[in-house]
Amino acid sequence: METEILKIDKNAPDPAAIERAGRILREGGLVAFPTETVYGLGGNALLADASRKIYAAKGRPSDNPLIVHIADMEHLPPIAAEVPENALKLAGACWPGPLTMIFNKTSLVPDETSGGLPTVAVRMPSHPVAAALIRAAGGYIAAPSANLSGRPSTTKAEHVIRDLSGRIDMIIDGGDADIGLESTIVDFTEDVPVILRPGYYNLAMLSEILGEVRIDPGILDAAEEKGVRPKAPGMRYRHYAPKARLVIVEGEPEKVVSKIQALADAAAQEGKRTGVMASDETAGRYRADDVKDLGSISRDEDIARGLFDALRQFDDDGVEVIYSEAFLTPRMGQAIMNRLLKAAGHEVIYA
Ligand code: TXA
Ligand code: MG
């Protein structure tokens, strides 16, 4: 399949270009598009066939449900059977934006889109190209992250082109993603709202808006070893993973620097190509084949934005083992560490 690559200016989306992409979606085709979190691989959420095509293009297991993206509040009731009061409150505070909410679904949502679950995940993105495309597509776009299954999510059009060209109808290049990590997912189908995936909105921010909020025990650090399964099917798979082995080193900062350097030296001795992921504060102190400075600890939104790109660059550079500092920052730390731990297959060393 020939994939058309279409550049669209985020600040002034060309209506004719959006209409062309919208038509592809209305007719059941696939279009990758930018959002403020990561790029999405879009198909018409109300067509079972389009969802089947999404799974095939990504190589994704078909029991892993898709997020339905909407652009207007009036499109929520037709797909969500019950929307509790506190969900409306959260929507008021965070939509459009990097938040996904889970509700019981109506029969309008095909089982293919919801991965066979009786629930549906819904998000209203704030990216102007995404919003315009959703409206042009008829109101409902199902979109997982636009990466091949298991690979890091895509935050730049070039990542999407690398993973998906030849597999889908169109890729819209709308520039780099602002946030760089996928949306926060909150489940509203239980008595108390439950965070299934941390993102730009962390536990403290959600508690401030909602009062009582829980975190799915399946996504906490040691859950995997204890056999507690995350509720979001997608959080169960090894994920976001570079081809290289990734090891996280945690502890007191000075000890972390020495430990990472010792590990990188030992790997280099064995003839391995080595990488280090560090912050601005420490990056200059490492010697390795590829040292990446993700940004200052005091600006952890920069670290989040560049994380997936860094993981992909290590692969392009042929790095075989990556040692990463832990980024336990207050604002984005939950989301960064959740992705990093999954990418590392939970391999953590305490310095
Ligand atoms: O920021 C984002 O959310 C991006 C952009 C494109 O919007 N999308 C995204 O989709 O990250 P995806 O498919 O890569 O991740 C969706 C996650 C998966 O872990 C999936 O299992 C979970 O959401 N999910 C979707 N529907 C669900 C449901 N009904 N119940 C529980 N988990 C669900
Ligand atoms: Mg994904």
Short mmCIF file of C-alpha atoms and ligand atoms in Angstrom, two decimals:
data_model
loop_
_atom_site.label_atom_id
_atom_site.label_comp_id
_atom_site.label_asym_id
_atom_site.label_seq_id
_atom_site.Cartn_x
_atom_site.Cartn_y
_atom_site.Cartn_z
CA MET A 1 0.00 0.00 0.00
CA GLU A 2 1.23 3.49 -0.90
CA THR A 3 1.12 5.80 2.15
CA GLU A 4 0.52 9.47 1.45
CA ILE A 5 2.41 11.86 3.71
CA LEU A 6 0.59 15.11 4.25
CA LYS A 7 2.07 18.08 6.10
CA ILE A 8 -0.48 20.17 7.98
CA ASP A 9 0.28 23.38 9.86
CA LYS A 10 -0.81 22.91 13.46
CA ASN A 11 -1.64 26.58 13.87
CA ALA A 12 -3.68 26.89 10.69
CA PRO A 13 -4.91 23.45 9.55
CA ASP A 14 -5.79 23.60 5.84
CA PRO A 15 -9.51 22.69 5.61
CA ALA A 16 -9.12 20.99 2.21
CA ALA A 17 -6.35 18.73 3.50
CA ILE A 18 -8.34 17.88 6.65
CA GLU A 19 -11.37 17.07 4.51
CA ARG A 20 -9.32 14.69 2.35
CA ALA A 21 -8.03 12.87 5.44
CA GLY A 22 -11.53 12.85 6.97
CA ARG A 23 -12.94 11.22 3.86
CA ILE A 24 -10.38 8.38 4.08
CA LEU A 25 -11.55 7.74 7.66
CA ARG A 26 -15.26 7.96 6.81
CA GLU A 27 -14.68 5.35 4.12
CA GLY A 28 -12.92 2.95 6.51
CA GLY A 29 -9.26 3.73 5.79
CA LEU A 30 -6.44 4.48 8.26
CA VAL A 31 -4.79 7.86 8.92
CA ALA A 32 -2.02 8.52 11.46
CA PHE A 33 -2.31 11.99 13.02
CA PRO A 34 -0.65 14.17 15.66
CA THR A 35 -2.07 14.70 19.15
CA GLU A 36 -0.63 16.62 22.09
CA THR A 37 0.48 13.35 23.76
CA VAL A 38 1.80 11.07 20.99
CA TYR A 39 0.84 10.35 17.37
CA GLY A 40 -2.30 8.24 16.93
CA LEU A 41 -3.15 5.58 14.33
CA GLY A 42 -6.72 6.51 13.47
CA GLY A 43 -9.63 4.57 12.04
CA ASN A 44 -13.40 5.11 12.14
CA ALA A 45 -14.33 3.96 15.68
CA LEU A 46 -17.84 2.93 14.67
CA LEU A 47 -16.71 0.56 11.89
CA ALA A 48 -15.64 -2.89 13.08
CA ASP A 49 -13.60 -3.32 9.92
CA ALA A 50 -11.56 -0.17 10.49
CA SER A 51 -10.64 -1.37 13.99
CA ARG A 52 -9.60 -4.76 12.57
CA LYS A 53 -7.33 -2.92 10.14
CA ILE A 54 -5.75 -0.95 13.01
CA TYR A 55 -4.80 -4.16 14.84
CA ALA A 56 -3.35 -5.61 11.66
CA ALA A 57 -1.32 -2.49 10.79
CA LYS A 58 0.21 -2.32 14.28
CA GLY A 59 0.61 -6.06 14.75
CA ARG A 60 -1.38 -5.59 17.97
CA PRO A 61 -3.30 -8.32 19.83
CA SER A 62 -7.01 -7.78 19.12
CA ASP A 63 -7.98 -8.11 22.80
CA ASN A 64 -6.21 -4.82 23.54
CA PRO A 65 -8.95 -2.15 23.30
CA LEU A 66 -8.66 1.15 21.41
CA ILE A 67 -9.32 4.66 22.71
CA VAL A 68 -12.21 6.46 21.00
CA HIS A 69 -11.34 10.11 20.32
CA ILE A 70 -14.09 12.74 20.22
CA ALA A 71 -14.01 16.51 19.65
CA ASP A 72 -17.33 17.63 21.15
CA MET A 73 -19.15 16.80 24.40
CA GLU A 74 -22.37 15.96 22.56
CA HIS A 75 -20.59 12.93 21.08
CA LEU A 76 -20.07 11.35 24.52
CA PRO A 77 -23.61 10.14 25.43
CA PRO A 78 -24.08 8.10 22.23
CA ILE A 79 -21.08 5.88 23.13
CA ALA A 80 -21.00 5.98 26.97
CA ALA A 81 -23.92 4.28 28.75
CA GLU A 82 -23.39 6.07 32.08
CA VAL A 83 -21.28 9.13 32.74
CA PRO A 84 -21.02 9.80 36.49
CA GLU A 85 -21.07 13.34 37.85
CA ASN A 86 -17.39 13.32 38.85
CA ALA A 87 -16.40 12.25 35.33
CA LEU A 88 -18.19 15.30 33.97
CA LYS A 89 -16.33 17.39 36.50
CA LEU A 90 -13.00 15.92 35.37
CA ALA A 91 -13.94 16.49 31.73
CA GLY A 92 -14.68 20.11 32.60
CA ALA A 93 -11.21 20.50 34.10
CA CYS A 94 -9.09 18.44 31.67
CA TRP A 95 -10.86 18.17 28.28
CA PRO A 96 -9.80 18.83 25.65
CA GLY A 97 -6.46 17.43 26.80
CA PRO A 98 -4.29 14.44 27.75
CA LEU A 99 -6.95 12.51 29.70
CA THR A 100 -8.82 9.31 28.81
CA MET A 101 -11.88 8.13 30.76
CA ILE A 102 -13.42 4.65 30.80
CA PHE A 103 -17.20 4.13 30.85
CA ASN A 104 -19.64 1.32 30.19
CA LYS A 105 -20.20 1.36 26.44
CA THR A 106 -23.35 1.48 24.32
CA SER A 107 -24.02 -0.83 21.39
CA LEU A 108 -22.87 1.92 19.00
CA VAL A 109 -19.28 0.93 19.83
CA PRO A 110 -18.31 -2.29 18.01
CA ASP A 111 -16.71 -5.07 20.08
CA GLU A 112 -13.69 -4.85 17.76
CA THR A 113 -13.06 -1.28 18.96
CA SER A 114 -13.44 -2.16 22.66
CA GLY A 115 -11.35 -5.31 22.37
CA GLY A 116 -14.37 -7.38 23.40
CA LEU A 117 -14.83 -5.45 26.69
CA PRO A 118 -18.21 -4.03 27.80
CA THR A 119 -16.46 -0.69 28.42
CA VAL A 120 -15.08 2.07 26.20
CA ALA A 121 -12.13 4.42 26.64
CA VAL A 122 -12.83 8.01 25.50
CA ARG A 123 -10.49 10.96 25.03
CA MET A 124 -10.95 14.50 23.70
CA PRO A 125 -7.53 15.65 22.44
CA SER A 126 -6.60 19.34 22.39
CA HIS A 127 -4.34 19.26 19.33
CA PRO A 128 -6.02 21.43 16.65
CA VAL A 129 -5.25 18.97 13.83
CA ALA A 130 -6.69 16.07 15.85
CA ALA A 131 -9.85 18.02 16.71
CA ALA A 132 -10.41 19.09 13.09
CA LEU A 133 -9.80 15.56 11.82
CA ILE A 134 -12.22 13.98 14.31
CA ARG A 135 -14.98 16.34 13.14
CA ALA A 136 -14.17 15.69 9.48
CA ALA A 137 -14.27 11.94 10.13
CA GLY A 138 -17.81 12.09 11.52
CA GLY A 139 -17.07 12.46 15.23
CA TYR A 140 -15.37 9.25 16.37
CA ILE A 141 -11.78 8.15 15.70
CA ALA A 142 -10.38 4.99 17.31
CA ALA A 143 -6.66 5.50 17.78
CA PRO A 144 -3.94 3.63 19.57
CA SER A 145 -0.46 5.12 19.60
CA ALA A 146 0.94 5.07 16.03
CA ASN A 147 3.83 2.67 16.62
CA LEU A 148 4.37 -0.98 15.75
CA SER A 149 3.18 -3.06 18.71
CA GLY A 150 5.84 -3.29 21.43
CA ARG A 151 7.96 -0.39 20.11
CA PRO A 152 8.17 3.02 21.81
CA SER A 153 5.24 5.31 20.99
CA THR A 154 5.76 7.89 18.27
CA THR A 155 6.27 11.56 19.09
CA LYS A 156 7.53 12.77 15.69
CA ALA A 157 6.16 12.23 12.17
CA GLU A 158 9.45 10.57 11.19
CA HIS A 159 8.87 7.88 13.85
CA VAL A 160 5.45 7.13 12.36
CA ILE A 161 6.85 7.03 8.83
CA ARG A 162 9.50 4.57 10.01
CA ASP A 163 6.99 2.22 11.70
CA LEU A 164 3.88 2.45 9.52
CA SER A 165 4.57 3.62 5.99
CA GLY A 166 3.33 1.04 3.49
CA ARG A 167 0.79 -0.21 6.08
CA ILE A 168 -1.78 2.64 6.20
CA ASP A 169 -3.39 5.14 3.81
CA MET A 170 -2.07 8.44 5.14
CA ILE A 171 0.30 9.97 7.69
CA ILE A 172 -0.36 13.57 8.72
CA ASP A 173 2.83 15.36 9.75
CA GLY A 174 1.77 18.04 12.22
CA GLY A 175 5.08 18.52 14.01
CA ASP A 176 6.39 17.08 17.28
CA ALA A 177 4.15 16.06 20.19
CA ASP A 178 4.18 18.57 23.07
CA ILE A 179 3.78 16.13 25.97
CA GLY A 180 5.48 13.03 24.56
CA LEU A 181 3.83 10.44 26.86
CA GLU A 182 0.37 8.91 26.39
CA SER A 183 -2.73 10.23 28.17
CA THR A 184 -3.63 9.53 31.79
CA ILE A 185 -6.36 6.85 31.89
CA VAL A 186 -9.03 6.98 34.62
CA ASP A 187 -11.61 4.22 34.99
CA PHE A 188 -15.09 5.41 36.05
CA THR A 189 -16.79 2.01 35.99
CA GLU A 190 -16.06 1.24 39.66
CA ASP A 191 -17.21 2.94 42.88
CA VAL A 192 -14.08 5.04 43.14
CA PRO A 193 -12.20 6.38 40.07
CA VAL A 194 -9.08 4.32 39.35
CA ILE A 195 -5.94 5.46 37.47
CA LEU A 196 -5.07 2.72 34.99
CA ARG A 197 -2.16 4.62 33.39
CA PRO A 198 -0.40 7.74 34.72
CA GLY A 199 0.31 10.55 32.26
CA TYR A 200 0.44 14.34 32.23
CA TYR A 201 -2.18 14.33 34.99
CA ASN A 202 -0.75 12.60 38.06
CA LEU A 203 -2.40 11.24 41.21
CA ALA A 204 -2.08 14.48 43.18
CA MET A 205 -3.68 16.58 40.42
CA LEU A 206 -6.56 14.12 39.97
CA SER A 207 -7.15 13.88 43.73
CA GLU A 208 -7.40 17.62 43.91
CA ILE A 209 -10.21 17.60 41.36
CA LEU A 210 -12.00 14.38 42.29
CA GLY A 211 -11.31 13.75 45.95
CA GLU A 212 -10.82 10.01 46.42
CA VAL A 213 -8.88 8.35 43.58
CA ARG A 214 -7.09 4.99 43.53
CA ILE A 215 -4.19 3.70 41.48
CA ASP A 216 -4.61 0.32 39.78
CA PRO A 217 -2.39 -1.95 41.92
CA GLY A 218 -1.38 -3.76 38.72
CA ILE A 219 0.67 -0.77 37.51
CA LEU A 220 2.68 -0.29 40.69
CA ASP A 221 6.36 -1.21 40.67
CA ALA A 222 6.45 -4.69 42.12
CA ALA A 223 3.06 -5.85 40.82
CA GLU A 224 4.44 -7.90 37.96
CA GLU A 225 6.54 -10.11 40.25
CA LYS A 226 3.57 -10.54 42.59
CA GLY A 227 1.34 -11.61 39.71
CA VAL A 228 -1.10 -8.65 39.99
CA ARG A 229 -2.37 -7.90 36.48
CA PRO A 230 -3.02 -4.33 35.31
CA LYS A 231 -6.66 -3.67 34.36
CA ALA A 232 -5.77 -1.91 31.08
CA PRO A 233 -4.85 -4.81 28.78
CA GLY A 234 -2.19 -2.69 27.06
CA MET A 235 -0.31 -2.21 30.31
CA ARG A 236 0.28 -5.98 30.56
CA TYR A 237 2.55 -6.34 27.57
CA ARG A 238 6.28 -5.60 27.43
CA HIS A 239 6.08 -2.26 25.80
CA TYR A 240 7.78 0.96 24.79
CA ALA A 241 10.84 -1.21 24.44
CA PRO A 242 14.02 -0.39 22.56
CA LYS A 243 15.88 -3.30 20.94
CA ALA A 244 18.74 -2.79 23.39
CA ARG A 245 18.69 -4.13 26.94
CA LEU A 246 17.66 -1.27 29.25
CA VAL A 247 18.61 -1.15 32.93
CA ILE A 248 17.46 1.52 35.41
CA VAL A 249 19.81 2.54 38.20
CA GLU A 250 18.17 4.10 41.25
CA GLY A 251 19.60 5.57 44.45
CA GLU A 252 21.43 8.54 45.88
CA PRO A 253 22.62 10.73 42.95
CA GLU A 254 26.39 10.45 43.48
CA LYS A 255 26.18 6.69 43.87
CA VAL A 256 24.04 6.40 40.75
CA VAL A 257 26.67 8.21 38.66
CA SER A 258 29.46 5.90 39.86
CA LYS A 259 27.34 2.77 39.50
CA ILE A 260 26.22 3.60 35.96
CA GLN A 261 29.79 4.43 34.92
CA ALA A 262 31.08 1.15 36.38
CA LEU A 263 28.35 -0.84 34.60
CA ALA A 264 28.96 0.95 31.29
CA ASP A 265 32.73 0.37 31.59
CA ALA A 266 32.17 -3.32 32.28
CA ALA A 267 29.84 -3.67 29.28
CA ALA A 268 32.33 -1.82 27.05
CA GLN A 269 35.04 -4.25 28.24
CA GLU A 270 32.86 -7.06 26.90
CA GLY A 271 32.82 -5.30 23.54
CA LYS A 272 29.24 -3.98 23.85
CA ARG A 273 28.09 -0.66 22.44
CA THR A 274 26.81 1.28 25.48
CA GLY A 275 24.29 4.04 26.08
CA VAL A 276 23.46 6.19 29.10
CA MET A 277 20.27 8.18 29.74
CA ALA A 278 20.83 11.01 32.17
CA SER A 279 19.65 14.45 33.20
CA ASP A 280 21.25 17.76 32.38
CA GLU A 281 22.70 17.81 35.89
CA THR A 282 24.80 14.66 35.40
CA ALA A 283 25.08 13.87 31.66
CA GLY A 284 28.49 15.55 31.29
CA ARG A 285 30.02 13.14 33.78
CA TYR A 286 29.49 9.92 31.84
CA ARG A 287 31.74 8.21 29.31
CA ALA A 288 29.86 5.83 26.99
CA ASP A 289 29.32 5.39 23.24
CA ASP A 290 26.05 7.33 23.36
CA VAL A 291 25.14 9.60 26.30
CA LYS A 292 21.74 11.26 26.11
CA ASP A 293 20.90 14.33 28.12
CA LEU A 294 17.11 14.29 28.50
CA GLY A 295 16.98 17.71 30.17
CA SER A 296 17.02 19.23 33.61
CA ILE A 297 15.37 17.50 36.57
CA SER A 298 13.80 20.88 37.33
CA ARG A 299 12.01 20.76 33.93
CA ASP A 300 10.73 17.21 33.91
CA GLU A 301 8.26 17.99 31.14
CA ASP A 302 11.31 18.15 28.83
CA ILE A 303 12.40 14.71 30.02
CA ALA A 304 8.93 13.29 29.29
CA ARG A 305 8.82 14.90 25.85
CA GLY A 306 12.15 13.42 24.74
CA LEU A 307 11.96 9.95 26.32
CA PHE A 308 10.57 7.88 23.43
CA ASP A 309 12.72 9.69 20.86
CA ALA A 310 15.82 8.90 22.93
CA LEU A 311 14.89 5.20 23.10
CA ARG A 312 14.41 5.11 19.33
CA GLN A 313 17.72 6.93 18.73
CA PHE A 314 19.63 4.34 20.76
CA ASP A 315 18.28 1.68 18.39
CA ASP A 316 19.29 3.70 15.32
CA ASP A 317 22.74 4.05 16.84
CA GLY A 318 23.10 0.28 17.37
CA VAL A 319 23.47 0.57 21.15
CA GLU A 320 23.26 -2.87 22.81
CA VAL A 321 22.84 -1.93 26.47
CA ILE A 322 21.43 1.28 27.97
CA TYR A 323 21.82 2.38 31.59
CA SER A 324 19.29 4.98 32.68
CA GLU A 325 19.03 7.14 35.74
CA ALA A 326 15.67 6.99 37.53
CA PHE A 327 13.64 10.18 37.04
CA LEU A 328 11.64 10.32 40.27
CA THR A 329 10.44 13.89 39.84
CA PRO A 330 7.26 15.17 41.53
CA ARG A 331 5.35 16.38 38.46
CA MET A 332 5.90 13.95 35.55
CA GLY A 333 7.90 11.32 37.49
CA GLN A 334 5.01 8.85 37.84
CA ALA A 335 4.40 8.74 34.10
CA ILE A 336 8.08 8.78 33.13
CA MET A 337 8.96 5.93 35.50
CA ASN A 338 5.90 3.90 34.48
CA ARG A 339 7.05 3.95 30.83
CA LEU A 340 10.72 3.51 31.68
CA LEU A 341 10.05 0.50 33.93
CA LYS A 342 8.00 -1.17 31.21
CA ALA A 343 10.69 -0.44 28.61
CA ALA A 344 13.27 -1.98 30.96
CA GLY A 345 11.14 -5.03 31.67
CA HIS A 346 11.40 -3.88 35.34
CA GLU A 347 15.17 -4.39 35.46
CA VAL A 348 16.26 -2.02 38.25
CA ILE A 349 19.56 -1.90 40.11
CA TYR A 350 19.86 -0.03 43.44
CA ALA A 351 23.12 1.91 43.69
O1 TXA B 1 -2.42 9.63 24.54
C1 TXA B 1 -3.01 8.61 24.18
O2 TXA B 1 -3.85 8.02 24.93
C2 TXA B 1 -2.72 8.05 22.79
C3 TXA B 1 -3.19 9.09 21.76
C4 TXA B 1 -3.07 8.61 20.36
O3 TXA B 1 -4.50 9.50 22.06
N1 TXA B 1 -3.33 6.77 22.59
C5 TXA B 1 -2.87 5.64 23.20
O4 TXA B 1 -3.53 4.47 22.83
O5 TXA B 1 -1.96 5.64 23.99
P1 TXA B 1 -2.96 3.02 23.12
O6 TXA B 1 -3.89 2.11 22.43
O7 TXA B 1 -1.54 2.94 22.75
O8 TXA B 1 -3.15 2.83 24.66
C6 TXA B 1 -4.47 2.70 25.17
C7 TXA B 1 -4.44 1.98 26.48
C8 TXA B 1 -4.07 0.52 26.35
O9 TXA B 1 -3.25 0.17 27.46
C9 TXA B 1 -5.44 -0.16 26.46
O10 TXA B 1 -5.34 -1.47 26.95
C10 TXA B 1 -6.17 0.76 27.41
O11 TXA B 1 -5.77 2.03 27.01
N2 TXA B 1 -7.64 0.68 27.24
C11 TXA B 1 -8.36 1.06 26.17
N3 TXA B 1 -9.67 0.81 26.37
C12 TXA B 1 -9.78 0.27 27.60
C13 TXA B 1 -10.87 -0.23 28.39
N4 TXA B 1 -12.11 -0.21 27.93
N5 TXA B 1 -10.59 -0.73 29.62
C14 TXA B 1 -9.32 -0.74 30.10
N6 TXA B 1 -8.25 -0.29 29.40
C15 TXA B 1 -8.47 0.19 28.16
MG MG B 2 0.39 2.31 22.73
#
